[in-house]
Short mmCIF file of C-alpha atoms in Angstrom, two decimals:
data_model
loop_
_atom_site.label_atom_id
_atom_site.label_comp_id
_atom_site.label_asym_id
_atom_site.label_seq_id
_atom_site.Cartn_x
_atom_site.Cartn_y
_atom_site.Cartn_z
CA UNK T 1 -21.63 1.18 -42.25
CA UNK T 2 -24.08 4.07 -43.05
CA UNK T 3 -23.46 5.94 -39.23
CA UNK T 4 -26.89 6.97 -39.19
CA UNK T 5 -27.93 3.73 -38.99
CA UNK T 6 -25.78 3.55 -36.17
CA UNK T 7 -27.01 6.32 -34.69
CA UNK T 8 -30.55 4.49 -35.11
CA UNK T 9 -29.36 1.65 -32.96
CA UNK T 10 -28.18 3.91 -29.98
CA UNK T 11 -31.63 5.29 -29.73
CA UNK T 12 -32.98 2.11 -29.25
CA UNK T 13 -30.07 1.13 -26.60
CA UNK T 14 -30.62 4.61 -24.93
CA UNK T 15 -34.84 4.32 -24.63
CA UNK T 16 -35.45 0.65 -24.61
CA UNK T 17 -31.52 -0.79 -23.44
CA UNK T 18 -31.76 -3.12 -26.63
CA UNK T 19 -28.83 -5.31 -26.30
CA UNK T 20 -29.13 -6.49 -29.73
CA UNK T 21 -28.85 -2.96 -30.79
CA UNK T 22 -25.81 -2.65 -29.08
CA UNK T 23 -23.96 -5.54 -30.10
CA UNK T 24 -24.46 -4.13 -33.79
CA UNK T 25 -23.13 -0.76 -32.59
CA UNK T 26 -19.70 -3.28 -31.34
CA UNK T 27 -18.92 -5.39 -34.83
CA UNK T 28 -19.76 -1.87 -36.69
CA UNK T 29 -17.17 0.02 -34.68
CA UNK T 30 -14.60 -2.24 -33.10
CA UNK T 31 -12.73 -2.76 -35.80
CA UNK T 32 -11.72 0.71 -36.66
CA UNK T 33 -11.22 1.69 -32.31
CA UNK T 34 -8.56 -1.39 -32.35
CA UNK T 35 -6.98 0.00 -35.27
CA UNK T 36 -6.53 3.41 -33.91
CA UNK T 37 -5.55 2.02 -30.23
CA UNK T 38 -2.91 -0.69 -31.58
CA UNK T 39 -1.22 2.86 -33.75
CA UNK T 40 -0.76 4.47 -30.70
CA UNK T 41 0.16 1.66 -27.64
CA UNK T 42 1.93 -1.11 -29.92
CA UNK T 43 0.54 -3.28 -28.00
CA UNK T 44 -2.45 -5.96 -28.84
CA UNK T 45 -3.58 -6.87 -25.33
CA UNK T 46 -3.65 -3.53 -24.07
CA UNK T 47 -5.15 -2.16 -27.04
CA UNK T 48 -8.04 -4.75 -26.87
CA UNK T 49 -8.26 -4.03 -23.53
CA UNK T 50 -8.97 -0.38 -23.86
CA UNK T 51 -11.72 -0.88 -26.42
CA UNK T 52 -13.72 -3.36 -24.38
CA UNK T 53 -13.42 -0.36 -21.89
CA UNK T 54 -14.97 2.17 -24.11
CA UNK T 55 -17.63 -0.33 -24.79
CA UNK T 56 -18.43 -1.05 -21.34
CA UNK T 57 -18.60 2.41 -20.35
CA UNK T 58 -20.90 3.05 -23.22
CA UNK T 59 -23.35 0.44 -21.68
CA UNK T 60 -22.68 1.42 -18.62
CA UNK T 61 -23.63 4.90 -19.12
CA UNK T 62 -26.54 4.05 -22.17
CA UNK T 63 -28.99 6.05 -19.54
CA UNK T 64 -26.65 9.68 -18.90
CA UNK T 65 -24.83 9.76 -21.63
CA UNK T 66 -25.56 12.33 -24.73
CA UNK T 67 -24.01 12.04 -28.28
CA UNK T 68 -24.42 15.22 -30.12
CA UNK T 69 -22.61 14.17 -33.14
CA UNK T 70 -22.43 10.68 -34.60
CA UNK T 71 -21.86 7.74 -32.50
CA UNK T 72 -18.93 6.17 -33.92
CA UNK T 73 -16.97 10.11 -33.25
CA UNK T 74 -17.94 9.76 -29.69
CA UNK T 75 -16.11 6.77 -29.83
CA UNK T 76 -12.90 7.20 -30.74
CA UNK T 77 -12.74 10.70 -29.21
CA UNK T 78 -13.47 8.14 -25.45
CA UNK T 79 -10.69 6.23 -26.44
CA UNK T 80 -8.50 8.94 -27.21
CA UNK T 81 -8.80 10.07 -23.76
CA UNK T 82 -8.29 6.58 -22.72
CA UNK T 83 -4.75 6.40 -24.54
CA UNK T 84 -4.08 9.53 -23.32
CA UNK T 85 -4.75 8.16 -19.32
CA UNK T 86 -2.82 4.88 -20.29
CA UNK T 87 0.21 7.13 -21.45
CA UNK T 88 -0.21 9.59 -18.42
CA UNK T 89 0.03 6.36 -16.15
CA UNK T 90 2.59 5.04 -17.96
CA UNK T 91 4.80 8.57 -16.93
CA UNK T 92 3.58 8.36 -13.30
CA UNK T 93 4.98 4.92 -13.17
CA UNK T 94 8.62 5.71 -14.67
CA UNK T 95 9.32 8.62 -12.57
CA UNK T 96 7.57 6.57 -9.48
CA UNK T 97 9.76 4.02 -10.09
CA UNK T 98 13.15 6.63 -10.53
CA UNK T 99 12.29 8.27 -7.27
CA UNK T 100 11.75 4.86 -5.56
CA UNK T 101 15.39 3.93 -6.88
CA UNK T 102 17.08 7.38 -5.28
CA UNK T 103 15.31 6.34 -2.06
CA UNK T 104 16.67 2.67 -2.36
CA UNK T 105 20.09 3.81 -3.25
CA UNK T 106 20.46 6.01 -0.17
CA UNK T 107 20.65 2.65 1.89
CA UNK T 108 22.28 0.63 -0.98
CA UNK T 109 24.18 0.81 -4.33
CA UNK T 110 22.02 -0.15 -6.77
CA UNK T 111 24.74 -2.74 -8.77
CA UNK T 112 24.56 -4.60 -5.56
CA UNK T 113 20.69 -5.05 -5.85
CA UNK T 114 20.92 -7.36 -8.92
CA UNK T 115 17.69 -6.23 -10.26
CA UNK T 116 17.92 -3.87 -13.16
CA UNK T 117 15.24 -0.62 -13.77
CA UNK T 118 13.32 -2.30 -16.41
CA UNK T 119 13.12 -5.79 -14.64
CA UNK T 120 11.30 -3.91 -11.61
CA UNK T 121 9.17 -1.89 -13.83
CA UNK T 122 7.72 -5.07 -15.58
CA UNK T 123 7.27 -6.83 -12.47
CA UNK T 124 5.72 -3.59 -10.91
CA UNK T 125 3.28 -3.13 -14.36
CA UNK T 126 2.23 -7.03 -13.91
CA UNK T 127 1.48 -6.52 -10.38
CA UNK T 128 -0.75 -3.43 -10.88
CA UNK T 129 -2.36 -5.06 -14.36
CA UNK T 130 -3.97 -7.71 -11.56
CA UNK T 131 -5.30 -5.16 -9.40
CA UNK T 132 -9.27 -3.85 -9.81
CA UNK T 133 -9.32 -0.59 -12.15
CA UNK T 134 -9.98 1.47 -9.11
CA UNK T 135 -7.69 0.44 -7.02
CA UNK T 136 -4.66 0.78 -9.84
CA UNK T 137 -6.08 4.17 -10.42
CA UNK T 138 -5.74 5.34 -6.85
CA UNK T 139 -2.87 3.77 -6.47
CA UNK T 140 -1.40 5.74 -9.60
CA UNK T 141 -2.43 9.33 -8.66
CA UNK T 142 -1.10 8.71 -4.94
CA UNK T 143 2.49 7.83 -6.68
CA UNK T 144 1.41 11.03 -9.04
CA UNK T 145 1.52 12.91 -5.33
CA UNK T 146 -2.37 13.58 -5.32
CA UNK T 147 -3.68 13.99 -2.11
CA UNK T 148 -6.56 11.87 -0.95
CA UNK T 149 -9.16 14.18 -1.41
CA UNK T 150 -7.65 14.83 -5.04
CA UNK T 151 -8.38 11.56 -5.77
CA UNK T 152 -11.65 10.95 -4.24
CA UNK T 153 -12.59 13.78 -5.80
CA UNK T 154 -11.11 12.75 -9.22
CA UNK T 155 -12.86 9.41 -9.03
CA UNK T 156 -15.72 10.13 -7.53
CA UNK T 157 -15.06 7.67 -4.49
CA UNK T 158 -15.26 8.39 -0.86
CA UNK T 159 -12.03 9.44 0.97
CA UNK T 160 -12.02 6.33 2.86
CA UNK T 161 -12.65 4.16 0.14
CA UNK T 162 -9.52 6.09 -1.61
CA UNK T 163 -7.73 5.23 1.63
CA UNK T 164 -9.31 1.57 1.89
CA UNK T 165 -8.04 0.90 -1.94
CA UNK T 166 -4.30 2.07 -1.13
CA UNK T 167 -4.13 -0.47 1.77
CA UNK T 168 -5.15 -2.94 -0.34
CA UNK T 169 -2.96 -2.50 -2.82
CA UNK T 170 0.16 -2.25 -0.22
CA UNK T 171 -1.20 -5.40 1.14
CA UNK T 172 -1.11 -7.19 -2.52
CA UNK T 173 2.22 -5.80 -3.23
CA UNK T 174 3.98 -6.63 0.11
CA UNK T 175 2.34 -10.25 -0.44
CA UNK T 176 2.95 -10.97 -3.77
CA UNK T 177 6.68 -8.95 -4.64
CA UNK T 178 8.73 -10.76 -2.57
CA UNK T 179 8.06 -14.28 -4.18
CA UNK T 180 8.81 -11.88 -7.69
CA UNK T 181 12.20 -10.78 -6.21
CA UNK T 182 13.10 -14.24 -4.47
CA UNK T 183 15.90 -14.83 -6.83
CA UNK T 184 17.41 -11.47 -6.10
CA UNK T 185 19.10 -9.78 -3.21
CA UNK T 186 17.18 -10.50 0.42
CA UNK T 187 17.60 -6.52 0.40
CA UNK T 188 15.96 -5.71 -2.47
CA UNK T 189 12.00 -6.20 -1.42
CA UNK T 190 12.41 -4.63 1.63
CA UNK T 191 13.95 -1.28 0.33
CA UNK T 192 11.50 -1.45 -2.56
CA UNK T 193 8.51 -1.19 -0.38
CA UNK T 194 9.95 0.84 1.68
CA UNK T 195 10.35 2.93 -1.22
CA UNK T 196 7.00 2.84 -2.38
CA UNK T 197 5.09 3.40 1.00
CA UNK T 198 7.85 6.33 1.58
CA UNK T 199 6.15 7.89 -1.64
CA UNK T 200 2.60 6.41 -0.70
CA UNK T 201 2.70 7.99 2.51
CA UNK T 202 3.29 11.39 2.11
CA UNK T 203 1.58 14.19 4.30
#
């Protein structure tokens, strides 16, 4: 596709939020963003996931946002940042999840738990996957030991709505781990949360 036609079509989304227009940008572009997400993540819901992100922010921000070069450029150099977060919150997790396993093995030796590291990182993944984008963002930088106004500031959210997402999303976990973890020792929630709102709850 000739990408100053494309170009063509986001001046008409920009000025007149054609929504025709911008469907044509999606089945021009899509294709290749997939591609290039799948290369990187391996994985084809996530990688669908993070286009239809790109997209929506594209809409979202049709008004504000400014595109120097070509549009289909702009694109992939969003979702490159996007991979990039995905990976950086894939880190936080891991060495959340490490330092949430010293903490539980200071009470308890972890072969009696009878839950294994990568078991409680795909539950833990699952869980967050369910939770509004802003409140597993928060969530993430507070395990990544950023203080509240770090991340209000980072998000552009209120302090108390930084704090109002983390209860939340202690509330959802408390709720909805133990049925998870009902199979496995009657320790093993407890000293999990624990864990996390040890690490949640720093000063």
């Amino acid at each position: 596709m000739d990408q100053a036609q494309i170009n063509s079509w986001w001046v008409e989304v920009r000025t007149q939020s054609n929504r025709k227009a911008f469907d044509r940008i999606y089945l021009s572009t899509w294709r290749n963003l997939y591609a290039q997400a799948w290369r990187r993540v391996e994985d084809e819901d996530v990688a669908k996931d993070m286009v239809q992100d790109v997209f929506v922010k594209l809409w979202e921000g049709r008004h504000s946002i400014t595109i120097t070069g070509t549009v289909p450029a702009y694109l992939h150099a969003v979702l490159k940042n996007r991979i990039m977060d995905y990976f950086q919150s894939e880190n936080v997790l891991k060495s959340a999840l490490e330092r949430a396993f010293l903490i539980m093995e200071s009470v308890v030796d972890r072969s009696e738990l009878g839950l294994s590291y990568e078991e409680t990182e795909g539950i833990l993944e699952e869980e967050l996957a369910k939770m509004p984008k802003n409140m597993r963002e928060t969530f993430l930088l507070r395990l990544d030991n950023q203080s509240i106004p770090m991340i209000a500031q980072s998000l552009n959210l209120a302090d108390q709505t930084v704090n109002n997402l983390l209860t939340e999303a202690r509330r959802r976990l408390k709720e909805n781990l133990p049925r998870r973890f009902e199979n496995h020792h009657p320790q093993y929630v407890i000293l999990f949360l624990y864990a996390l709102n040890e690490m949640l709850t720093y000063n």
